[in-house]
Amino acid sequence: MSNVKEHQYGNEWIEILENLSFSEQERKTSNAIRFLLANSFPTRKTEEWKYSDLKWLKKIKFTQNSVFDEIFIQKALDTILTDDLKNVPRIVCYNGRYLKQFSTIQENPNFFMLVDYSKNESFINLKNALVALNKIFDNLTITVKFSSKNDMKSILCINLGNANTSRPCVFSPKYHFHILDNVQATILEINYGEGVYFSNSVYDIKLDHKAQLNYTYINKASKKSYYCTNTLIELSDHTKYKQFQLIKGSLFSRYETNIHLKGEWSQAEFDAVQILSDHQHADITSQVIHDVPHCQSHQNVKNILSDFSHGVFQGKVYVNRLAQKTNAQQQNQALLLSDHAEINTKPELEIYADDVKCSHGAAIGALDQEQLFFLMSRGIPYELAQKMLINAFINESIEKIDDSIIQNLLHQSIMAK
């Protein structure tokens, strides 16, 4: 049966792998490639891809070779590193590769390592096509282990993308974050870039007993870029995971977040804000799995869509029959600032336990014209009045963040063009 599938799907994937500059020899030796050849290419007919189209992956020829551009890197860091961020320990990557000379965090076996997981089939399980696509690239995995033995509890990850060749470039960052027992950690990630490129990243995050992680992700990438991200999070008992995403960059982006609550009394919060314009397309797809009792999860995704932009939210909460006393909430709210903007929303609950508190909902609308009129009648120009109402809409999510520096950074990023 496997050979039949490979024959059925192989030609399609082989064409894409050629577009991504993989040789015939590489296509024969990689388990991840064999996984792709045995599975169909995601299309709009695929349920999880119903609202997003990967057809650009078939059309664009990418290169894995990129020119080191020190002028761009320095310019980008000058833009990103505000006074509040200059002293935060940082890891800087350029087109998926760690840059030692621009990072203040250096390799240390007790905290930060570059690890080759290519032979470890248990790391980054092949859950879907984009994860498999990431795994076939040979770059090392950035591995950070937060423990009580190390004083470093807050880090800044800067991912720079730059297409400075005659062909668009492709790269696949890999991150593994491990928060050990009783440790509280903060990660701020900023993505920034220029030109046409495809970044396909995978994050593997694990929280041990009573660990806490606050993770903030800001996409300020080139609006010509393509961004796909898979984040796999595993929570042990009594853990707290809080994630915030701000998405402003990229022509096409897809963010898949899979949160697995495996330990009792664990908590997960997932907030995201999309601010899209022109013909941008951004897809947030999440799955939260409750396997054990007494756990909580809260998801709140907000979309601000103008021009011809397209926002997507697909969220699923799965509650195992053993996961009694689960509290799971899911909400999507969208503001459409244009008659041509589009939102697709599909919150789902799949519940097999009977003693739970679960809800989901979606609300779609435009700015309140009465509120706009009230502000304008007080002498506030239309554009400023509109920004004030949009900020009020977003603030509910930002105010959940405890770190005032990150709060200010998010406000500045939202106001920036």
Tab-separated table of C-alpha atoms in Angstrom:
chain	number	residue	atom	x	y	z
A	1	MET	CA	0.000	0.000	0.000
A	2	SER	CA	2.896	2.341	0.844
A	3	ASN	CA	4.350	1.938	-2.662
A	4	VAL	CA	0.953	2.729	-4.170
A	5	LYS	CA	0.744	5.938	-2.148
A	6	GLU	CA	4.283	6.974	-3.048
A	7	HIS	CA	3.456	6.490	-6.706
A	8	GLN	CA	0.197	8.421	-6.271
A	9	TYR	CA	1.640	11.424	-4.395
A	10	GLY	CA	5.346	11.213	-5.278
A	11	ASN	CA	5.448	13.260	-8.465
A	12	GLU	CA	3.766	16.209	-6.758
A	13	TRP	CA	6.192	16.232	-3.827
A	14	ILE	CA	9.245	15.556	-6.026
A	15	GLU	CA	8.405	18.688	-8.010
A	16	ILE	CA	8.237	20.710	-4.774
A	17	LEU	CA	11.483	19.203	-3.432
A	18	GLU	CA	13.186	20.181	-6.686
A	19	ASN	CA	11.841	23.713	-6.205
A	20	LEU	CA	13.443	23.632	-2.732
A	21	SER	CA	16.819	22.591	-4.231
A	22	PHE	CA	16.967	19.024	-2.880
A	23	SER	CA	19.057	16.591	-4.920
A	24	GLU	CA	17.842	13.176	-6.037
A	25	GLN	CA	20.267	11.517	-3.584
A	26	GLU	CA	18.860	13.498	-0.653
A	27	ARG	CA	15.333	12.544	-1.700
A	28	LYS	CA	16.267	8.852	-1.495
A	29	THR	CA	17.941	8.901	1.920
A	30	SER	CA	15.647	10.982	4.132
A	31	ASN	CA	12.910	9.364	6.248
A	32	ALA	CA	11.109	12.699	6.304
A	33	ILE	CA	11.040	12.783	2.519
A	34	ARG	CA	9.697	9.248	2.454
A	35	PHE	CA	6.935	10.466	4.792
A	36	LEU	CA	6.076	13.234	2.339
A	37	LEU	CA	6.017	10.869	-0.626
A	38	ALA	CA	3.542	8.639	1.222
A	39	ASN	CA	1.182	11.510	2.067
A	40	SER	CA	-0.779	13.846	-0.150
A	41	PHE	CA	0.128	17.476	-0.639
A	42	PRO	CA	-2.199	19.705	1.472
A	43	THR	CA	-4.855	21.463	-0.617
A	44	ARG	CA	-8.086	23.345	0.060
A	45	LYS	CA	-9.804	19.944	-0.069
A	46	THR	CA	-7.808	18.893	3.013
A	47	GLU	CA	-9.927	19.730	6.066
A	48	GLU	CA	-7.093	21.375	8.060
A	49	TRP	CA	-6.164	23.445	4.992
A	50	LYS	CA	-9.687	24.373	3.970
A	51	TYR	CA	-9.030	28.135	4.238
A	52	SER	CA	-5.346	28.345	3.266
A	53	ASP	CA	-3.663	27.527	-0.019
A	54	LEU	CA	-0.085	26.277	-0.394
A	55	LYS	CA	-0.098	26.455	-4.183
A	56	TRP	CA	2.694	29.067	-4.078
A	57	LEU	CA	5.002	26.276	-2.852
A	58	LYS	CA	4.583	24.578	-6.227
A	59	LYS	CA	5.162	27.728	-8.246
A	60	ILE	CA	8.175	29.421	-6.615
A	61	LYS	CA	11.692	28.030	-7.055
A	62	PHE	CA	13.659	28.541	-3.845
A	63	THR	CA	17.354	28.208	-3.099
A	64	GLN	CA	18.974	26.984	0.124
A	65	ASN	CA	22.045	29.109	-0.574
A	66	SER	CA	21.980	32.616	0.826
A	67	VAL	CA	24.637	35.309	0.856
A	68	PHE	CA	25.796	36.554	4.254
A	69	ASP	CA	24.755	40.214	4.341
A	70	GLU	CA	26.407	41.901	7.320
A	71	ILE	CA	25.061	45.354	6.399
A	72	PHE	CA	21.472	44.073	6.474
A	73	ILE	CA	22.068	42.222	9.757
A	74	GLN	CA	23.503	45.289	11.480
A	75	LYS	CA	20.712	47.496	10.161
A	76	ALA	CA	18.080	45.014	11.360
A	77	LEU	CA	19.618	44.752	14.835
A	78	ASP	CA	19.813	48.536	15.110
A	79	THR	CA	16.076	48.630	14.382
A	80	ILE	CA	15.108	45.790	16.730
A	81	LEU	CA	17.360	46.444	19.717
A	82	THR	CA	15.682	49.328	21.502
A	83	ASP	CA	17.201	50.614	24.748
A	84	ASP	CA	14.985	48.197	26.705
A	85	LEU	CA	16.210	45.177	24.721
A	86	LYS	CA	19.927	45.876	24.278
A	87	ASN	CA	20.899	44.181	27.542
A	88	VAL	CA	18.585	41.177	27.240
A	89	PRO	CA	20.625	38.007	26.511
A	90	ARG	CA	20.006	37.158	22.867
A	91	ILE	CA	20.311	34.493	20.216
A	92	VAL	CA	20.486	35.848	16.667
A	93	CYS	CA	19.799	33.715	13.597
A	94	TYR	CA	20.142	34.652	9.935
A	95	ASN	CA	18.233	32.603	7.374
A	96	GLY	CA	17.874	29.782	9.902
A	97	ARG	CA	21.523	29.723	11.063
A	98	TYR	CA	22.885	30.776	14.449
A	99	LEU	CA	25.158	33.848	14.325
A	100	LYS	CA	27.723	33.604	17.089
A	101	GLN	CA	29.256	37.023	16.404
A	102	PHE	CA	25.937	38.854	16.854
A	103	SER	CA	24.595	36.791	19.776
A	104	THR	CA	25.341	37.463	23.431
A	105	ILE	CA	24.381	33.895	24.388
A	106	GLN	CA	27.214	31.521	23.520
A	107	GLU	CA	27.230	27.719	23.525
A	108	ASN	CA	27.189	26.254	27.020
A	109	PRO	CA	26.369	22.586	27.785
A	110	ASN	CA	24.347	23.662	30.838
A	111	PHE	CA	22.144	26.158	28.983
A	112	PHE	CA	22.490	26.598	25.230
A	113	MET	CA	23.627	24.101	22.596
A	114	LEU	CA	23.413	23.510	18.855
A	115	VAL	CA	22.289	19.896	18.538
A	116	ASP	CA	22.053	17.554	15.562
A	117	TYR	CA	18.758	15.700	16.000
A	118	SER	CA	18.697	14.442	12.400
A	119	LYS	CA	19.296	10.843	13.501
A	120	ASN	CA	16.851	11.045	16.404
A	121	GLU	CA	13.483	9.994	15.010
A	122	SER	CA	11.727	10.644	18.349
A	123	PHE	CA	12.549	14.367	18.188
A	124	ILE	CA	10.077	16.402	16.146
A	125	ASN	CA	7.680	13.595	15.279
A	126	LEU	CA	6.396	13.693	11.727
A	127	LYS	CA	2.925	15.015	12.525
A	128	ASN	CA	2.274	16.772	9.226
A	129	ALA	CA	3.821	17.731	5.908
A	130	LEU	CA	5.359	21.029	7.052
A	131	VAL	CA	7.035	19.386	10.059
A	132	ALA	CA	8.455	16.725	7.749
A	133	LEU	CA	9.574	19.454	5.338
A	134	ASN	CA	11.418	21.173	8.188
A	135	LYS	CA	13.121	17.999	9.288
A	136	ILE	CA	14.768	17.279	5.927
A	137	PHE	CA	16.947	20.399	6.252
A	138	ASP	CA	20.306	19.671	7.871
A	139	ASN	CA	20.659	22.767	10.074
A	140	LEU	CA	21.275	22.225	13.783
A	141	THR	CA	18.578	22.629	16.446
A	142	ILE	CA	18.893	25.594	18.794
A	143	THR	CA	18.450	23.944	22.192
A	144	VAL	CA	17.923	25.984	25.367
A	145	LYS	CA	17.527	24.402	28.794
A	146	PHE	CA	16.279	26.629	31.623
A	147	SER	CA	17.215	25.222	35.033
A	148	SER	CA	17.623	26.373	38.631
A	149	LYS	CA	21.404	26.017	38.164
A	150	ASN	CA	21.470	28.812	35.585
A	151	ASP	CA	20.705	32.455	36.354
A	152	MET	CA	19.509	33.238	32.825
A	153	LYS	CA	15.700	33.149	32.868
A	154	SER	CA	14.825	35.650	30.115
A	155	ILE	CA	16.108	35.523	26.547
A	156	LEU	CA	15.529	37.284	23.238
A	157	CYS	CA	15.459	35.244	20.007
A	158	ILE	CA	15.908	37.258	16.808
A	159	ASN	CA	15.204	35.494	13.525
A	160	LEU	CA	16.334	37.465	10.484
A	161	GLY	CA	15.290	36.576	6.968
A	162	ASN	CA	16.889	38.073	3.889
A	163	ALA	CA	16.596	37.123	0.221
A	164	ASN	CA	19.618	38.716	-1.397
A	165	THR	CA	20.119	36.263	-4.266
A	166	SER	CA	18.580	36.016	-7.724
A	167	ARG	CA	16.181	33.384	-6.354
A	168	PRO	CA	14.033	33.475	-3.200
A	169	CYS	CA	15.654	31.523	-0.373
A	170	VAL	CA	14.206	28.853	1.937
A	171	PHE	CA	15.274	27.955	5.471
A	172	SER	CA	13.922	25.866	8.351
A	173	PRO	CA	14.766	26.997	11.885
A	174	LYS	CA	14.535	24.393	14.645
A	175	TYR	CA	14.116	25.272	18.337
A	176	HIS	CA	13.920	23.088	21.431
A	177	PHE	CA	13.084	24.797	24.739
A	178	HIS	CA	13.090	22.775	27.952
A	179	ILE	CA	11.933	24.404	31.217
A	180	LEU	CA	12.995	22.255	34.155
A	181	ASP	CA	11.261	21.768	37.529
A	182	ASN	CA	10.137	24.908	39.399
A	183	VAL	CA	11.720	27.329	36.914
A	184	GLN	CA	10.012	30.469	35.570
A	185	ALA	CA	11.256	31.578	32.137
A	186	THR	CA	10.474	34.288	29.576
A	187	ILE	CA	11.151	34.097	25.837
A	188	LEU	CA	10.664	36.998	23.444
A	189	GLU	CA	10.994	36.176	19.757
A	190	ILE	CA	11.129	38.766	16.978
A	191	ASN	CA	11.053	37.876	13.284
A	192	TYR	CA	12.292	40.532	10.880
A	193	GLY	CA	13.256	40.442	7.224
A	194	GLU	CA	13.439	41.781	3.689
A	195	GLY	CA	12.622	40.293	0.294
A	196	VAL	CA	10.963	37.055	-0.803
A	197	TYR	CA	11.805	33.991	1.296
A	198	PHE	CA	10.154	30.952	2.873
A	199	SER	CA	10.725	30.271	6.563
A	200	ASN	CA	9.361	26.935	7.800
A	201	SER	CA	10.106	26.586	11.502
A	202	VAL	CA	9.419	23.978	14.183
A	203	TYR	CA	9.410	24.575	17.945
A	204	ASP	CA	9.489	21.788	20.506
A	205	ILE	CA	8.694	23.089	24.007
A	206	LYS	CA	8.572	21.047	27.194
A	207	LEU	CA	7.647	22.209	30.710
A	208	ASP	CA	8.526	19.993	33.677
A	209	HIS	CA	6.907	19.895	37.136
A	210	LYS	CA	5.764	23.372	38.328
A	211	ALA	CA	7.608	25.119	35.487
A	212	GLN	CA	6.301	28.359	33.957
A	213	LEU	CA	6.959	29.904	30.551
A	214	ASN	CA	5.846	33.239	29.113
A	215	TYR	CA	6.399	33.201	25.351
A	216	THR	CA	5.868	36.288	23.159
A	217	TYR	CA	6.192	36.049	19.395
A	218	ILE	CA	6.257	39.085	17.067
A	219	ASN	CA	6.214	38.709	13.282
A	220	LYS	CA	7.612	41.846	11.607
A	221	ALA	CA	8.884	39.899	8.616
A	222	SER	CA	8.910	41.113	5.044
A	223	LYS	CA	5.421	41.435	3.577
A	224	LYS	CA	6.744	39.517	0.578
A	225	SER	CA	7.750	36.525	2.716
A	226	TYR	CA	6.115	33.159	3.409
A	227	TYR	CA	6.064	31.957	7.019
A	228	CYS	CA	4.965	28.579	8.349
A	229	THR	CA	5.425	27.606	11.989
A	230	ASN	CA	4.624	24.452	13.949
A	231	THR	CA	4.845	24.705	17.740
A	232	LEU	CA	4.573	21.529	19.826
A	233	ILE	CA	4.099	22.134	23.576
A	234	GLU	CA	4.007	19.477	26.302
A	235	LEU	CA	2.919	20.421	29.832
A	236	SER	CA	3.646	18.372	32.967
A	237	ASP	CA	1.777	18.739	36.258
A	238	HIS	CA	1.248	22.143	37.905
A	239	THR	CA	2.773	23.998	34.951
A	240	LYS	CA	1.758	27.368	33.454
A	241	TYR	CA	2.259	28.247	29.815
A	242	LYS	CA	1.334	31.671	28.395
A	243	GLN	CA	1.817	32.511	24.717
A	244	PHE	CA	1.131	35.734	22.846
A	245	GLN	CA	1.479	36.191	19.085
A	246	LEU	CA	1.460	39.483	17.184
A	247	ILE	CA	1.258	38.934	13.438
A	248	LYS	CA	1.811	41.893	11.105
A	249	GLY	CA	4.337	40.632	8.570
A	250	SER	CA	4.444	38.083	5.713
A	251	LEU	CA	2.370	37.765	2.575
A	252	PHE	CA	1.338	34.256	3.615
A	253	SER	CA	1.641	32.821	7.114
A	254	ARG	CA	0.403	29.732	8.901
A	255	TYR	CA	0.893	29.199	12.647
A	256	GLU	CA	0.052	25.779	14.024
A	257	THR	CA	0.111	25.458	17.797
A	258	ASN	CA	-0.374	22.098	19.494
A	259	ILE	CA	-0.648	22.189	23.287
A	260	HIS	CA	-0.762	18.875	25.118
A	261	LEU	CA	-1.744	19.045	28.800
A	262	LYS	CA	-0.320	15.797	30.169
A	263	GLY	CA	-0.027	16.638	33.872
A	264	GLU	CA	-2.798	17.490	36.346
A	265	TRP	CA	-3.367	21.113	37.370
A	266	SER	CA	-1.550	22.451	34.312
A	267	GLN	CA	-2.677	25.698	32.641
A	268	ALA	CA	-2.296	27.042	29.117
A	269	GLU	CA	-3.158	30.499	27.790
A	270	PHE	CA	-2.933	31.329	24.098
A	271	ASP	CA	-3.581	34.874	22.857
A	272	ALA	CA	-2.967	36.167	19.357
A	273	VAL	CA	-3.525	39.365	17.391
A	274	GLN	CA	-3.474	39.562	13.588
A	275	ILE	CA	-3.162	42.989	11.952
A	276	LEU	CA	-3.341	42.469	8.212
A	277	SER	CA	-3.570	44.718	5.167
A	278	ASP	CA	-3.123	44.651	1.372
A	279	HIS	CA	-3.410	40.990	0.226
A	280	GLN	CA	-1.906	39.387	3.340
A	281	HIS	CA	-3.125	35.965	4.426
A	282	ALA	CA	-2.566	34.702	7.991
A	283	ASP	CA	-3.826	31.388	9.392
A	284	ILE	CA	-3.810	30.530	13.101
A	285	THR	CA	-4.570	26.865	13.695
A	286	SER	CA	-4.492	25.476	17.220
A	287	GLN	CA	-5.174	22.198	18.931
A	288	VAL	CA	-5.352	21.844	22.704
A	289	ILE	CA	-5.475	18.302	24.090
A	290	HIS	CA	-6.670	17.712	27.672
A	291	ASP	CA	-5.603	14.231	28.757
A	292	VAL	CA	-5.850	14.498	32.556
A	293	PRO	CA	-8.181	16.071	35.167
A	294	HIS	CA	-8.078	19.561	36.718
A	295	CYS	CA	-6.503	21.458	33.820
A	296	GLN	CA	-7.329	24.807	32.228
A	297	SER	CA	-6.869	26.245	28.756
A	298	HIS	CA	-7.886	29.656	27.416
A	299	GLN	CA	-7.596	30.814	23.811
A	300	ASN	CA	-8.421	34.278	22.514
A	301	VAL	CA	-7.594	35.287	18.935
A	302	LYS	CA	-8.284	38.786	17.589
A	303	ASN	CA	-8.148	39.782	13.911
A	304	ILE	CA	-7.940	43.328	12.519
A	305	LEU	CA	-8.326	43.030	8.767
A	306	SER	CA	-8.212	45.787	6.138
A	307	ASP	CA	-7.953	46.073	2.331
A	308	PHE	CA	-8.084	42.599	0.706
A	309	SER	CA	-6.529	40.698	3.622
A	310	HIS	CA	-7.683	37.274	4.786
A	311	GLY	CA	-7.552	36.020	8.372
A	312	VAL	CA	-8.137	32.444	9.518
A	313	PHE	CA	-8.677	30.918	12.944
A	314	GLN	CA	-9.125	27.177	13.344
A	315	GLY	CA	-9.112	26.125	16.975
A	316	LYS	CA	-9.873	22.718	18.393
A	317	VAL	CA	-10.125	21.616	22.024
A	318	TYR	CA	-10.055	17.882	22.661
A	319	VAL	CA	-11.066	16.626	26.121
A	320	ASN	CA	-10.238	12.990	26.876
A	321	ARG	CA	-12.783	10.951	28.860
A	322	LEU	CA	-10.350	10.898	31.827
A	323	ALA	CA	-9.955	14.693	31.847
A	324	GLN	CA	-12.720	15.518	34.335
A	325	LYS	CA	-12.892	19.020	35.889
A	326	THR	CA	-11.465	20.530	32.702
A	327	ASN	CA	-11.982	24.256	32.131
A	328	ALA	CA	-11.459	25.142	28.464
A	329	GLN	CA	-12.460	28.454	26.870
A	330	GLN	CA	-12.017	29.493	23.255
A	331	GLN	CA	-12.878	32.826	21.619
A	332	ASN	CA	-12.299	34.511	18.249
A	333	GLN	CA	-13.114	38.179	17.609
A	334	ALA	CA	-12.591	39.881	14.254
A	335	LEU	CA	-12.750	43.505	13.112
A	336	LEU	CA	-13.282	43.997	9.379
A	337	LEU	CA	-12.103	47.439	8.288
A	338	SER	CA	-12.854	46.884	4.601
A	339	ASP	CA	-15.694	45.466	2.535
A	340	HIS	CA	-13.112	43.255	0.800
A	341	ALA	CA	-11.443	41.833	3.936
A	342	GLU	CA	-12.320	38.233	4.797
A	343	ILE	CA	-12.308	36.094	7.931
A	344	ASN	CA	-12.830	32.343	8.280
A	345	THR	CA	-13.308	31.094	11.813
A	346	LYS	CA	-13.894	27.547	13.028
A	347	PRO	CA	-13.688	27.020	16.802
A	348	GLU	CA	-14.358	23.394	17.775
A	349	LEU	CA	-14.910	21.353	20.921
A	350	GLU	CA	-14.572	17.570	21.064
A	351	ILE	CA	-15.500	16.427	24.571
A	352	TYR	CA	-15.603	12.891	25.968
A	353	ALA	CA	-15.741	13.801	29.692
A	354	ASP	CA	-18.988	14.778	31.435
A	355	ASP	CA	-17.795	16.965	34.327
A	356	VAL	CA	-16.255	19.880	32.431
A	357	LYS	CA	-16.687	23.600	31.821
A	358	CYS	CA	-16.041	24.321	28.148
A	359	SER	CA	-17.160	27.054	25.776
A	360	HIS	CA	-16.300	28.507	22.393
A	361	GLY	CA	-17.506	31.415	20.302
A	362	ALA	CA	-16.813	33.831	17.486
A	363	ALA	CA	-17.800	37.466	16.890
A	364	ILE	CA	-17.267	39.352	13.622
A	365	GLY	CA	-18.037	43.008	12.957
A	366	ALA	CA	-16.867	46.493	12.043
A	367	LEU	CA	-15.848	49.451	14.198
A	368	ASP	CA	-18.742	51.001	16.110
A	369	GLN	CA	-19.805	54.043	14.082
A	370	GLU	CA	-21.380	55.727	17.108
A	371	GLN	CA	-18.112	55.492	19.024
A	372	LEU	CA	-16.239	56.865	16.015
A	373	PHE	CA	-18.715	59.751	15.722
A	374	PHE	CA	-18.406	60.493	19.451
A	375	LEU	CA	-14.590	60.733	19.258
A	376	MET	CA	-14.677	62.818	16.075
A	377	SER	CA	-17.257	65.183	17.615
A	378	ARG	CA	-14.618	65.870	20.305
A	379	GLY	CA	-12.180	67.070	17.632
A	380	ILE	CA	-10.271	63.811	17.151
A	381	PRO	CA	-9.395	63.122	13.466
A	382	TYR	CA	-10.947	60.047	11.882
A	383	GLU	CA	-7.697	58.055	11.516
A	384	LEU	CA	-6.683	58.712	15.130
A	385	ALA	CA	-10.185	57.836	16.373
A	386	GLN	CA	-10.006	54.589	14.436
A	387	LYS	CA	-6.600	53.753	15.960
A	388	MET	CA	-7.918	54.482	19.466
A	389	LEU	CA	-10.799	52.035	19.029
A	390	ILE	CA	-8.519	49.390	17.540
A	391	ASN	CA	-6.078	49.777	20.448
A	392	ALA	CA	-8.929	49.378	22.919
A	393	PHE	CA	-9.925	46.189	21.102
A	394	ILE	CA	-6.374	44.804	21.350
A	395	ASN	CA	-5.491	45.998	24.867
A	396	GLU	CA	-7.490	43.265	26.560
A	397	SER	CA	-4.969	40.716	25.279
A	398	ILE	CA	-1.824	42.794	25.855
A	399	GLU	CA	-2.749	43.644	29.433
A	400	LYS	CA	-2.495	39.950	30.339
A	401	ILE	CA	1.277	40.180	29.839
A	402	ASP	CA	3.090	40.844	33.119
A	403	ASP	CA	6.298	42.254	31.627
A	404	SER	CA	5.975	46.033	31.079
A	405	ILE	CA	8.891	46.090	28.605
A	406	ILE	CA	7.160	43.518	26.385
A	407	GLN	CA	3.865	45.376	26.745
A	408	ASN	CA	5.493	48.615	25.536
A	409	LEU	CA	7.213	46.783	22.668
A	410	LEU	CA	3.878	45.333	21.524
A	411	HIS	CA	2.196	48.740	21.632
A	412	GLN	CA	5.058	50.241	19.581
A	413	SER	CA	4.887	47.378	17.068
A	414	ILE	CA	1.145	47.765	16.681
A	415	MET	CA	1.379	51.516	16.039
A	416	ALA	CA	4.288	51.166	13.598
A	417	LYS	CA	3.488	50.971	9.878
